[in-house]
């Protein structure tokens, strides 16, 4: 049971073999047992979880099952949820309870999901290791000395250790895919505009996109099918986005005729050799399944991180101006005057990485530097998109490693922000181009999971789901789980 | 060499939409503090803006009315600064590509018409209100106004006197009222003005300007501009330098002062608003908006002069507001015989009476048809013009129909020869001495007899007939 | 690169102690130094991308949809009085 997929649990619920309350209780018990080891959840309200489960069982009895009826789903602390704290793992949101649900949360509730709690993350999603959280870092279930990746590290650790069968994450520069890769999960970042951003605390508005973190491709498809869709309350939610049958896309068993691009810029010196080997092996497997591997080039890849670290902090620096101690959030004690209130509240409320990004972004936008940094980065962003467009004239889909390295030790990179930033080197370009990307497990390096990243043209998540499903059905990586979390018994 | 003022104006005009620019909150004026707020206009975490479609249409309409170009693609940007009444820490505004660019307004000057350039009109959101008065160490913030859509109308630095500036503002204000794109109520802050003022010796390049912020009365604006220009001239004549700064007009002390909070150098860090893709309109949509444009004050004035033969003065009076012009046209339609008489009665009699009641034409107790039927009664000799003024008073007071009042008060003009003859005879009989004198050659006594007859008839006798019959009867 | 960290911090309304500024300056310089990589790219005539997709802005109908929820919305506020947000005195 614990390491079940959403699909497994759904089948059992539908067959009447279990109830939503029993399922919820199972995971609540596991959270009670293991969360202290992982620090994956920052807020759990068991009473509320059981009440949702009871309501779900009652609904099923009366009306039949909705698409996610009774399925437990954990939520990254970046999603606003009513009736409980939403902190974005920051002290600036001390005591904050959102008087609204994020649009995605509303969709999940309406589909019958049981929201099990809020998961830990890098403060304001700024980080690649989940170490910048105001609630302390998250441990990787595969090796608790290691980080689980970030920023959606709490969601990753929670699913990897089966404290929940699935979780929501957000991905601005890899924050779903990189932790999924580092914890052996499937993580999907949909096409920008596929999922409404309304009620999700903004990091970098032109890059942020929410998505699922699950054990299997099909579970990711199931969740995305509910999360996605036009929202008139988000002007960047695309109204006539091409759609398809999400679950049917997961039926693929082979890759006959699929042209997979292998960009040379994603197999570079300095990357972990075991990671390289695992991904190369995975691509051979794809060949066995009928795919053609085509060597391609995405020439502006090496500038993606630099462009990202202008654009994301710039947008973030102004997105975070609303935390001004006036209408909500932390206010310092006894402010001397207005300026003191602003400066001291924000100093006390924001952690050092968030401050670093606000300062970087403020600098990049400031008078005299805008053209050299912000405008230049936007132009490079255009070139990166054009690289992908050109590549997709040659190939159907692109495959790369998700992360150049497996999970690293906690504290290893906290003193060197730039090195930390470079761990997103393979995921960032996808956000800049607004494309869909998925990471799935494809082996191990140093006994830690390695992820294979799929990238498709905008709105063609179905291609990714088909390829990833075919690979999944031919391999067993998704059935591996970390030891020490009760899966052995 | 004499000094010359150089003035550019920025008008912030609230667009009269039902809801705010980016959320579904009401824009109703005067509600309980913060009762018209929501997570979006409070800038709460994760909240996103969606543009009100009426705001863009009204801005485009305004642009068309000042002969400007409409950008079929315009963009929103963030203007970043911290202020407690600015919830997000940035204002959504159009910086790089506004929806309207390059128009003009013609104003009358003593030297003839002058064309003043309008650089741009862009959309943005209003901030809330900070209240300090009567509070000791704190300020109070009301965010009901936060997010109300504004047009910022930016002029070229084309004005050379406070009078030109005021003429421009009045013209703009009138156009905006005619278009119905704003309440433009200055007391409610719906039409506010910043004036950029500098001085120079004629023919020299522009001097350093100061910005007079947030004025909402034509009188204050004129005072502020004149004060500021004099202040600058004094500084320059003393060999000093004008400091570029924002200043606030104190209408109680009649002086401007530097705004301390704006002292610190601003760096607004404008950049494209990532939450809003570009605003696109088609030429067809622009054309449809153009087709809906009402006649503008200048066009109306000219038409009233040519079509109805009105004086420039009357045409100007009757085109002050759209409702007044419409009222006049309705009056002429109901009493087409004499448009000039219509203008006189409306401009002098009705408006005068309304002014005493502190009402405007839309609150008139008399309809255009009502006034027309009064004019009809003058024309068909039922009453005299003099009696008509009394009837108008009675109509205003009671709201009753003209004919009812004439009937009730027995004001109907007497045009019956027999009745008039009888009245004349009575007057002649009562004044035998005067009759004798008249017959003896004192012609000027004729007026005395007319007066006596009219008095005897209580003003109701038809004066023309009285004249005619008197002549006959006096032989 | 020399970055005036105090000035940027002031624009960002974040108080920094002298020590923090000292620590941050080299970090920001190293980040901006890396970002300077962008100058290697020839971007002549390349249009900037502000939004990932070339789409137009959707608009909403001008209809009031929000009721008065002041009490609930002010619940997270640090300080209010009679429905007004209270802040230290603003000097104009």
mmCIF file of N, CA and C in Angstrom, chain A residues 96-97 99 191-192 206 235 238 300 302-303 305-307 309-310 325-329 331 335 337-339 341-344 346-347 350 355-356 358-360 362-363 366 373 375-383 417-418 421-422 433-434 458-459, chain C residues 1-3 5 7-16 20 24 27-28 30-32 34-53 55-58 69 72-79 85-90:
data_model
loop_
_atom_site.group_PDB
_atom_site.id
_atom_site.type_symbol
_atom_site.label_atom_id
_atom_site.label_comp_id
_atom_site.label_asym_id
_atom_site.label_seq_id
_atom_site.Cartn_x
_atom_site.Cartn_y
_atom_site.Cartn_z
ATOM 1 N N UNK A 96 0.405 34.032 8.286
ATOM 2 C CA UNK A 96 -0.500 34.309 7.169
ATOM 3 C C UNK A 96 -1.388 33.105 6.861
ATOM 4 N N UNK A 97 -2.679 33.384 6.749
ATOM 5 C CA UNK A 97 -3.622 32.381 6.252
ATOM 6 C C UNK A 97 -4.337 33.011 5.080
ATOM 7 N N UNK A 99 -7.028 34.014 2.535
ATOM 8 C CA UNK A 99 -8.490 33.947 2.513
ATOM 9 C C UNK A 99 -9.016 33.445 1.167
ATOM 10 N N UNK A 191 3.544 23.134 -20.239
ATOM 11 C CA UNK A 191 3.771 24.328 -21.051
ATOM 12 C C UNK A 191 3.315 25.555 -20.264
ATOM 13 N N UNK A 192 4.104 26.641 -20.336
ATOM 14 C CA UNK A 192 3.704 27.880 -19.668
ATOM 15 C C UNK A 192 2.324 28.298 -20.187
ATOM 16 N N UNK A 206 6.877 35.207 -15.448
ATOM 17 C CA UNK A 206 6.911 34.754 -16.842
ATOM 18 C C UNK A 206 7.535 33.371 -16.972
ATOM 19 N N UNK A 235 -4.335 36.191 -16.758
ATOM 20 C CA UNK A 235 -4.231 36.678 -18.144
ATOM 21 C C UNK A 235 -3.171 35.932 -18.946
ATOM 22 N N UNK A 238 -3.592 30.344 -21.119
ATOM 23 C CA UNK A 238 -3.941 30.431 -22.542
ATOM 24 C C UNK A 238 -5.304 29.785 -22.806
ATOM 25 N N UNK A 300 22.648 28.224 -27.785
ATOM 26 C CA UNK A 300 22.668 29.262 -26.749
ATOM 27 C C UNK A 300 22.472 28.731 -25.338
ATOM 28 N N UNK A 302 24.447 27.598 -23.167
ATOM 29 C CA UNK A 302 25.386 28.020 -22.112
ATOM 30 C C UNK A 302 25.040 29.409 -21.559
ATOM 31 N N UNK A 303 24.164 30.127 -22.238
ATOM 32 C CA UNK A 303 23.780 31.454 -21.725
ATOM 33 C C UNK A 303 22.461 31.427 -20.945
ATOM 34 N N UNK A 305 21.568 30.019 -18.074
ATOM 35 C CA UNK A 305 21.637 30.287 -16.639
ATOM 36 C C UNK A 305 21.825 31.793 -16.396
ATOM 37 N N UNK A 306 22.689 32.406 -17.186
ATOM 38 C CA UNK A 306 22.930 33.844 -17.015
ATOM 39 C C UNK A 306 21.657 34.642 -17.304
ATOM 40 N N UNK A 307 20.969 34.283 -18.387
ATOM 41 C CA UNK A 307 19.733 35.010 -18.725
ATOM 42 C C UNK A 307 18.698 34.816 -17.620
ATOM 43 N N UNK A 309 19.223 34.156 -14.461
ATOM 44 C CA UNK A 309 19.549 34.856 -13.215
ATOM 45 C C UNK A 309 19.511 36.373 -13.358
ATOM 46 N N UNK A 310 19.084 36.850 -14.524
ATOM 47 C CA UNK A 310 18.667 38.245 -14.648
ATOM 48 C C UNK A 310 17.140 38.317 -14.583
ATOM 49 N N UNK A 325 4.614 44.788 5.006
ATOM 50 C CA UNK A 325 4.172 44.894 6.407
ATOM 51 C C UNK A 325 2.961 45.805 6.587
ATOM 52 N N UNK A 326 2.237 46.089 5.521
ATOM 53 C CA UNK A 326 1.066 46.960 5.650
ATOM 54 C C UNK A 326 -0.228 46.157 5.771
ATOM 55 N N UNK A 327 -0.462 45.244 4.821
ATOM 56 C CA UNK A 327 -1.761 44.574 4.771
ATOM 57 C C UNK A 327 -1.740 43.136 5.270
ATOM 58 N N UNK A 328 -0.556 42.549 5.304
ATOM 59 C CA UNK A 328 -0.413 41.174 5.788
ATOM 60 C C UNK A 328 1.074 40.951 6.040
ATOM 61 N N UNK A 329 1.380 39.852 6.678
ATOM 62 C CA UNK A 329 2.778 39.473 6.834
ATOM 63 C C UNK A 329 3.453 40.127 8.025
ATOM 64 N N UNK A 331 5.480 42.304 10.540
ATOM 65 C CA UNK A 331 5.876 43.695 10.772
ATOM 66 C C UNK A 331 6.808 43.718 11.981
ATOM 67 N N UNK A 335 8.256 50.073 14.970
ATOM 68 C CA UNK A 335 8.961 50.813 13.906
ATOM 69 C C UNK A 335 9.075 52.291 14.266
ATOM 70 N N UNK A 337 9.689 54.758 12.087
ATOM 71 C CA UNK A 337 8.933 55.493 11.080
ATOM 72 C C UNK A 337 8.650 54.528 9.930
ATOM 73 N N UNK A 338 8.050 55.047 8.880
ATOM 74 C CA UNK A 338 7.636 54.192 7.777
ATOM 75 C C UNK A 338 8.822 53.456 7.148
ATOM 76 N N UNK A 339 9.887 54.190 6.866
ATOM 77 C CA UNK A 339 11.046 53.579 6.218
ATOM 78 C C UNK A 339 11.655 52.506 7.111
ATOM 79 N N UNK A 341 10.005 50.753 9.221
ATOM 80 C CA UNK A 341 9.083 49.611 9.179
ATOM 81 C C UNK A 341 9.367 48.738 7.948
ATOM 82 N N UNK A 342 9.464 49.386 6.799
ATOM 83 C CA UNK A 342 9.754 48.621 5.579
ATOM 84 C C UNK A 342 11.064 47.849 5.714
ATOM 85 N N UNK A 343 12.127 48.593 5.985
ATOM 86 C CA UNK A 343 13.469 48.031 5.892
ATOM 87 C C UNK A 343 13.693 46.947 6.943
ATOM 88 N N UNK A 344 13.185 47.183 8.150
ATOM 89 C CA UNK A 344 13.434 46.217 9.217
ATOM 90 C C UNK A 344 12.519 45.001 9.064
ATOM 91 N N UNK A 346 11.310 43.743 6.345
ATOM 92 C CA UNK A 346 11.775 42.921 5.225
ATOM 93 C C UNK A 346 13.120 42.268 5.545
ATOM 94 N N UNK A 347 13.942 42.978 6.305
ATOM 95 C CA UNK A 347 15.214 42.383 6.721
ATOM 96 C C UNK A 347 14.945 41.170 7.606
ATOM 97 N N UNK A 350 12.760 38.210 5.353
ATOM 98 C CA UNK A 350 13.348 37.465 4.239
ATOM 99 C C UNK A 350 14.654 36.811 4.646
ATOM 100 N N UNK A 355 16.967 37.659 -0.116
ATOM 101 C CA UNK A 355 17.537 39.010 -0.182
ATOM 102 C C UNK A 355 18.520 39.128 -1.342
ATOM 103 N N UNK A 356 19.333 38.096 -1.501
ATOM 104 C CA UNK A 356 20.312 38.110 -2.589
ATOM 105 C C UNK A 356 19.599 38.282 -3.934
ATOM 106 N N UNK A 358 16.521 39.468 -4.477
ATOM 107 C CA UNK A 358 15.871 40.783 -4.594
ATOM 108 C C UNK A 358 16.909 41.833 -4.984
ATOM 109 N N UNK A 359 18.062 41.766 -4.341
ATOM 110 C CA UNK A 359 19.099 42.761 -4.639
ATOM 111 C C UNK A 359 19.613 42.597 -6.067
ATOM 112 N N UNK A 360 19.830 41.349 -6.489
ATOM 113 C CA UNK A 360 20.285 41.113 -7.867
ATOM 114 C C UNK A 360 19.285 41.690 -8.860
ATOM 115 N N UNK A 362 16.862 43.936 -8.350
ATOM 116 C CA UNK A 362 16.757 45.392 -8.258
ATOM 117 C C UNK A 362 17.909 46.043 -9.011
ATOM 118 N N UNK A 363 19.082 45.465 -8.850
ATOM 119 C CA UNK A 363 20.250 46.004 -9.544
ATOM 120 C C UNK A 363 20.087 45.888 -11.070
ATOM 121 N N UNK A 366 17.835 48.442 -12.404
ATOM 122 C CA UNK A 366 18.017 49.839 -11.993
ATOM 123 C C UNK A 366 18.564 50.670 -13.142
ATOM 124 N N UNK A 373 21.549 44.399 -18.822
ATOM 125 C CA UNK A 373 21.156 43.152 -18.167
ATOM 126 C C UNK A 373 19.769 42.685 -18.574
ATOM 127 N N UNK A 375 17.278 43.823 -20.628
ATOM 128 C CA UNK A 375 16.942 43.771 -22.048
ATOM 129 C C UNK A 375 17.791 42.715 -22.761
ATOM 130 N N UNK A 376 19.058 42.685 -22.431
ATOM 131 C CA UNK A 376 19.968 41.703 -23.040
ATOM 132 C C UNK A 376 19.484 40.280 -22.734
ATOM 133 N N UNK A 377 19.102 40.051 -21.485
ATOM 134 C CA UNK A 377 18.640 38.715 -21.090
ATOM 135 C C UNK A 377 17.370 38.334 -21.844
ATOM 136 N N UNK A 378 16.513 39.319 -22.073
ATOM 137 C CA UNK A 378 15.281 39.038 -22.829
ATOM 138 C C UNK A 378 15.581 38.687 -24.282
ATOM 139 N N UNK A 379 16.613 39.323 -24.817
ATOM 140 C CA UNK A 379 17.010 39.005 -26.199
ATOM 141 C C UNK A 379 17.611 37.610 -26.271
ATOM 142 N N UNK A 380 18.426 37.290 -25.275
ATOM 143 C CA UNK A 380 19.010 35.948 -25.238
ATOM 144 C C UNK A 380 17.889 34.916 -25.062
ATOM 145 N N UNK A 381 16.876 35.301 -24.321
ATOM 146 C CA UNK A 381 15.722 34.418 -24.153
ATOM 147 C C UNK A 381 15.099 34.099 -25.516
ATOM 148 N N UNK A 382 15.002 35.099 -26.356
ATOM 149 C CA UNK A 382 14.477 34.893 -27.708
ATOM 150 C C UNK A 382 15.338 33.887 -28.462
ATOM 151 N N UNK A 383 16.663 34.049 -28.349
ATOM 152 C CA UNK A 383 17.570 33.151 -29.070
ATOM 153 C C UNK A 383 17.437 31.720 -28.570
ATOM 154 N N UNK A 417 26.623 30.704 -3.763
ATOM 155 C CA UNK A 417 25.374 30.806 -4.512
ATOM 156 C C UNK A 417 25.532 30.466 -5.999
ATOM 157 N N UNK A 418 26.647 30.874 -6.584
ATOM 158 C CA UNK A 418 26.797 30.687 -8.020
ATOM 159 C C UNK A 418 26.855 29.208 -8.396
ATOM 160 N N UNK A 421 23.501 27.858 -8.281
ATOM 161 C CA UNK A 421 22.705 28.253 -9.448
ATOM 162 C C UNK A 421 22.998 27.346 -10.641
ATOM 163 N N UNK A 422 24.254 26.907 -10.755
ATOM 164 C CA UNK A 422 24.636 26.118 -11.927
ATOM 165 C C UNK A 422 24.068 24.703 -11.892
ATOM 166 N N UNK A 433 11.927 29.188 -22.462
ATOM 167 C CA UNK A 433 11.203 29.016 -23.728
ATOM 168 C C UNK A 433 9.731 28.677 -23.498
ATOM 169 N N UNK A 434 9.325 28.497 -22.246
ATOM 170 C CA UNK A 434 7.916 28.217 -21.941
ATOM 171 C C UNK A 434 7.473 26.821 -22.353
ATOM 172 N N UNK A 458 5.907 23.470 -27.425
ATOM 173 C CA UNK A 458 4.814 23.983 -26.601
ATOM 174 C C UNK A 458 3.525 23.229 -26.894
ATOM 175 N N UNK A 459 2.787 22.917 -25.866
ATOM 176 C CA UNK A 459 1.461 22.289 -25.906
ATOM 177 C C UNK A 459 1.500 20.815 -26.298
ATOM 178 N N UNK C 1 33.150 43.734 -10.574
ATOM 179 C CA UNK C 1 32.219 44.872 -10.686
ATOM 180 C C UNK C 1 31.913 45.448 -9.301
ATOM 181 N N UNK C 2 31.896 46.755 -9.222
ATOM 182 C CA UNK C 2 31.536 47.419 -7.966
ATOM 183 C C UNK C 2 30.038 47.683 -7.939
ATOM 184 N N UNK C 3 29.376 47.098 -6.976
ATOM 185 C CA UNK C 3 27.946 47.340 -6.862
ATOM 186 C C UNK C 3 27.701 48.089 -5.558
ATOM 187 N N UNK C 5 25.910 48.240 -2.897
ATOM 188 C CA UNK C 5 24.941 47.354 -2.256
ATOM 189 C C UNK C 5 23.977 48.122 -1.367
ATOM 190 N N UNK C 7 22.913 51.170 -1.703
ATOM 191 C CA UNK C 7 21.926 51.900 -2.510
ATOM 192 C C UNK C 7 20.853 50.937 -3.031
ATOM 193 N N UNK C 8 21.284 49.785 -3.504
ATOM 194 C CA UNK C 8 20.348 48.792 -4.020
ATOM 195 C C UNK C 8 19.452 48.292 -2.882
ATOM 196 N N UNK C 9 20.050 48.083 -1.716
ATOM 197 C CA UNK C 9 19.270 47.627 -0.564
ATOM 198 C C UNK C 9 18.223 48.670 -0.180
ATOM 199 N N UNK C 10 18.614 49.925 -0.284
ATOM 200 C CA UNK C 10 17.671 50.994 0.040
ATOM 201 C C UNK C 10 16.513 51.024 -0.956
ATOM 202 N N UNK C 11 16.833 50.867 -2.238
ATOM 203 C CA UNK C 11 15.776 50.790 -3.259
ATOM 204 C C UNK C 11 14.850 49.605 -2.989
ATOM 205 N N UNK C 12 15.417 48.520 -2.478
ATOM 206 C CA UNK C 12 14.652 47.297 -2.203
ATOM 207 C C UNK C 12 13.971 47.335 -0.844
ATOM 208 N N UNK C 13 14.219 48.411 -0.079
ATOM 209 C CA UNK C 13 13.687 48.546 1.270
ATOM 210 C C UNK C 13 14.048 47.327 2.131
ATOM 211 N N UNK C 14 15.331 47.001 2.098
ATOM 212 C CA UNK C 14 15.835 45.955 2.988
ATOM 213 C C UNK C 14 16.992 46.562 3.767
ATOM 214 N N UNK C 15 16.865 46.532 5.084
ATOM 215 C CA UNK C 15 17.955 47.061 5.900
ATOM 216 C C UNK C 15 19.129 46.092 5.847
ATOM 217 N N UNK C 16 20.298 46.595 5.610
ATOM 218 C CA UNK C 16 21.493 45.757 5.673
ATOM 219 C C UNK C 16 22.454 46.387 6.665
ATOM 220 N N UNK C 20 26.604 42.808 6.770
ATOM 221 C CA UNK C 20 25.854 42.113 5.712
ATOM 222 C C UNK C 20 26.224 42.664 4.340
ATOM 223 N N UNK C 24 27.646 40.598 1.264
ATOM 224 C CA UNK C 24 26.869 40.476 0.037
ATOM 225 C C UNK C 24 27.592 41.035 -1.190
ATOM 226 N N UNK C 27 29.478 38.554 -3.231
ATOM 227 C CA UNK C 27 28.561 37.556 -3.798
ATOM 228 C C UNK C 27 27.837 38.139 -5.007
ATOM 229 N N UNK C 28 27.316 39.339 -4.838
ATOM 230 C CA UNK C 28 26.611 39.965 -5.959
ATOM 231 C C UNK C 28 27.578 40.217 -7.111
ATOM 232 N N UNK C 30 30.135 38.482 -7.896
ATOM 233 C CA UNK C 30 30.441 37.238 -8.588
ATOM 234 C C UNK C 30 29.237 36.793 -9.436
ATOM 235 N N UNK C 31 28.025 37.004 -8.917
ATOM 236 C CA UNK C 31 26.837 36.648 -9.709
ATOM 237 C C UNK C 31 26.771 37.536 -10.960
ATOM 238 N N UNK C 32 26.942 38.840 -10.764
ATOM 239 C CA UNK C 32 26.861 39.738 -11.911
ATOM 240 C C UNK C 32 28.016 39.475 -12.873
ATOM 241 N N UNK C 34 29.270 36.582 -13.515
ATOM 242 C CA UNK C 34 28.852 35.438 -14.330
ATOM 243 C C UNK C 34 27.838 35.894 -15.378
ATOM 244 N N UNK C 35 26.920 36.747 -14.955
ATOM 245 C CA UNK C 35 25.865 37.216 -15.860
ATOM 246 C C UNK C 35 26.464 38.020 -17.026
ATOM 247 N N UNK C 36 27.598 38.637 -16.772
ATOM 248 C CA UNK C 36 28.239 39.405 -17.842
ATOM 249 C C UNK C 36 28.576 38.560 -19.062
ATOM 250 N N UNK C 37 28.558 37.252 -18.872
ATOM 251 C CA UNK C 37 28.664 36.301 -19.978
ATOM 252 C C UNK C 37 27.720 36.681 -21.121
ATOM 253 N N UNK C 38 26.584 37.243 -20.763
ATOM 254 C CA UNK C 38 25.581 37.588 -21.774
ATOM 255 C C UNK C 38 26.154 38.529 -22.839
ATOM 256 N N UNK C 39 27.138 39.325 -22.423
ATOM 257 C CA UNK C 39 27.657 40.306 -23.375
ATOM 258 C C UNK C 39 28.376 39.626 -24.545
ATOM 259 N N UNK C 40 28.729 38.333 -24.374
ATOM 260 C CA UNK C 40 29.354 37.598 -25.487
ATOM 261 C C UNK C 40 28.385 37.372 -26.638
ATOM 262 N N UNK C 41 27.078 37.406 -26.342
ATOM 263 C CA UNK C 41 26.094 37.025 -27.355
ATOM 264 C C UNK C 41 25.777 38.230 -28.237
ATOM 265 N N UNK C 42 25.807 38.015 -29.523
ATOM 266 C CA UNK C 42 25.405 39.069 -30.449
ATOM 267 C C UNK C 42 23.868 39.096 -30.518
ATOM 268 N N UNK C 43 23.296 40.169 -30.031
ATOM 269 C CA UNK C 43 21.830 40.240 -30.007
ATOM 270 C C UNK C 43 21.323 41.382 -30.885
ATOM 271 N N UNK C 44 22.162 41.832 -31.795
ATOM 272 C CA UNK C 44 21.733 42.927 -32.681
ATOM 273 C C UNK C 44 20.456 42.534 -33.415
ATOM 274 N N UNK C 45 19.457 43.354 -33.294
ATOM 275 C CA UNK C 45 18.216 43.122 -34.036
ATOM 276 C C UNK C 45 17.355 41.996 -33.484
ATOM 277 N N UNK C 46 17.762 41.413 -32.358
ATOM 278 C CA UNK C 46 16.947 40.339 -31.776
ATOM 279 C C UNK C 46 15.863 40.962 -30.896
ATOM 280 N N UNK C 47 14.595 40.652 -31.156
ATOM 281 C CA UNK C 47 13.550 41.226 -30.308
ATOM 282 C C UNK C 47 13.577 40.598 -28.914
ATOM 283 N N UNK C 48 13.255 41.375 -27.896
ATOM 284 C CA UNK C 48 13.229 40.807 -26.540
ATOM 285 C C UNK C 48 11.981 39.957 -26.316
ATOM 286 N N UNK C 49 12.102 38.946 -25.480
ATOM 287 C CA UNK C 49 10.936 38.127 -25.111
ATOM 288 C C UNK C 49 10.536 38.477 -23.687
ATOM 289 N N UNK C 50 9.323 39.026 -23.539
ATOM 290 C CA UNK C 50 8.817 39.300 -22.195
ATOM 291 C C UNK C 50 7.841 38.220 -21.762
ATOM 292 N N UNK C 51 7.175 37.602 -22.754
ATOM 293 C CA UNK C 51 6.202 36.554 -22.473
ATOM 294 C C UNK C 51 6.542 35.340 -23.339
ATOM 295 N N UNK C 52 6.453 34.156 -22.752
ATOM 296 C CA UNK C 52 6.870 32.963 -23.490
ATOM 297 C C UNK C 52 6.075 32.728 -24.783
ATOM 298 N N UNK C 53 4.802 33.077 -24.787
ATOM 299 C CA UNK C 53 4.007 32.836 -25.990
ATOM 300 C C UNK C 53 3.557 34.154 -26.591
ATOM 301 N N UNK C 55 0.845 35.770 -27.414
ATOM 302 C CA UNK C 55 -0.616 35.811 -27.269
ATOM 303 C C UNK C 55 -1.046 37.214 -26.854
ATOM 304 N N UNK C 56 -2.300 37.541 -27.129
ATOM 305 C CA UNK C 56 -2.839 38.836 -26.743
ATOM 306 C C UNK C 56 -3.465 38.729 -25.357
ATOM 307 N N UNK C 57 -3.587 39.877 -24.722
ATOM 308 C CA UNK C 57 -4.158 39.920 -23.390
ATOM 309 C C UNK C 57 -5.672 39.679 -23.425
ATOM 310 N N UNK C 58 -6.152 38.737 -22.635
ATOM 311 C CA UNK C 58 -7.601 38.613 -22.512
ATOM 312 C C UNK C 58 -8.110 39.735 -21.598
ATOM 313 N N UNK C 69 -15.634 41.997 1.658
ATOM 314 C CA UNK C 69 -15.098 40.957 2.554
ATOM 315 C C UNK C 69 -14.031 41.562 3.449
ATOM 316 N N UNK C 72 -12.622 39.652 6.605
ATOM 317 C CA UNK C 72 -11.796 38.478 6.311
ATOM 318 C C UNK C 72 -10.468 38.898 5.706
ATOM 319 N N UNK C 73 -10.502 39.904 4.825
ATOM 320 C CA UNK C 73 -9.280 40.304 4.132
ATOM 321 C C UNK C 73 -8.322 41.062 5.050
ATOM 322 N N UNK C 74 -8.871 41.675 6.100
ATOM 323 C CA UNK C 74 -7.984 42.404 7.009
ATOM 324 C C UNK C 74 -7.495 41.533 8.160
ATOM 325 N N UNK C 75 -7.999 40.329 8.218
ATOM 326 C CA UNK C 75 -7.592 39.434 9.307
ATOM 327 C C UNK C 75 -6.060 39.263 9.343
ATOM 328 N N UNK C 76 -5.368 39.127 8.183
ATOM 329 C CA UNK C 76 -3.905 38.977 8.268
ATOM 330 C C UNK C 76 -3.145 40.285 8.471
ATOM 331 N N UNK C 77 -3.831 41.411 8.607
ATOM 332 C CA UNK C 77 -3.124 42.700 8.668
ATOM 333 C C UNK C 77 -2.459 42.897 10.019
ATOM 334 N N UNK C 78 -1.220 43.419 10.027
ATOM 335 C CA UNK C 78 -0.528 43.659 11.295
ATOM 336 C C UNK C 78 -1.284 44.654 12.184
ATOM 337 N N UNK C 79 -1.884 45.697 11.576
ATOM 338 C CA UNK C 79 -2.571 46.678 12.420
ATOM 339 C C UNK C 79 -3.661 47.383 11.615
ATOM 340 N N UNK C 85 -6.104 50.498 7.355
ATOM 341 C CA UNK C 85 -4.775 49.977 7.670
ATOM 342 C C UNK C 85 -3.988 51.086 8.363
ATOM 343 N N UNK C 86 -3.228 50.713 9.375
ATOM 344 C CA UNK C 86 -2.481 51.709 10.132
ATOM 345 C C UNK C 86 -0.983 51.490 9.921
ATOM 346 N N UNK C 87 -0.298 52.563 9.541
ATOM 347 C CA UNK C 87 1.150 52.506 9.346
ATOM 348 C C UNK C 87 1.784 53.694 10.062
ATOM 349 N N UNK C 88 3.084 53.622 10.296
ATOM 350 C CA UNK C 88 3.746 54.808 10.867
ATOM 351 C C UNK C 88 3.539 56.001 9.937
ATOM 352 N N UNK C 89 3.512 57.171 10.505
ATOM 353 C CA UNK C 89 3.123 58.377 9.757
ATOM 354 C C UNK C 89 3.897 58.523 8.436
ATOM 355 N N UNK C 90 3.123 58.809 7.401
ATOM 356 C CA UNK C 90 3.700 59.042 6.077
ATOM 357 C C UNK C 90 3.993 60.530 5.963
#
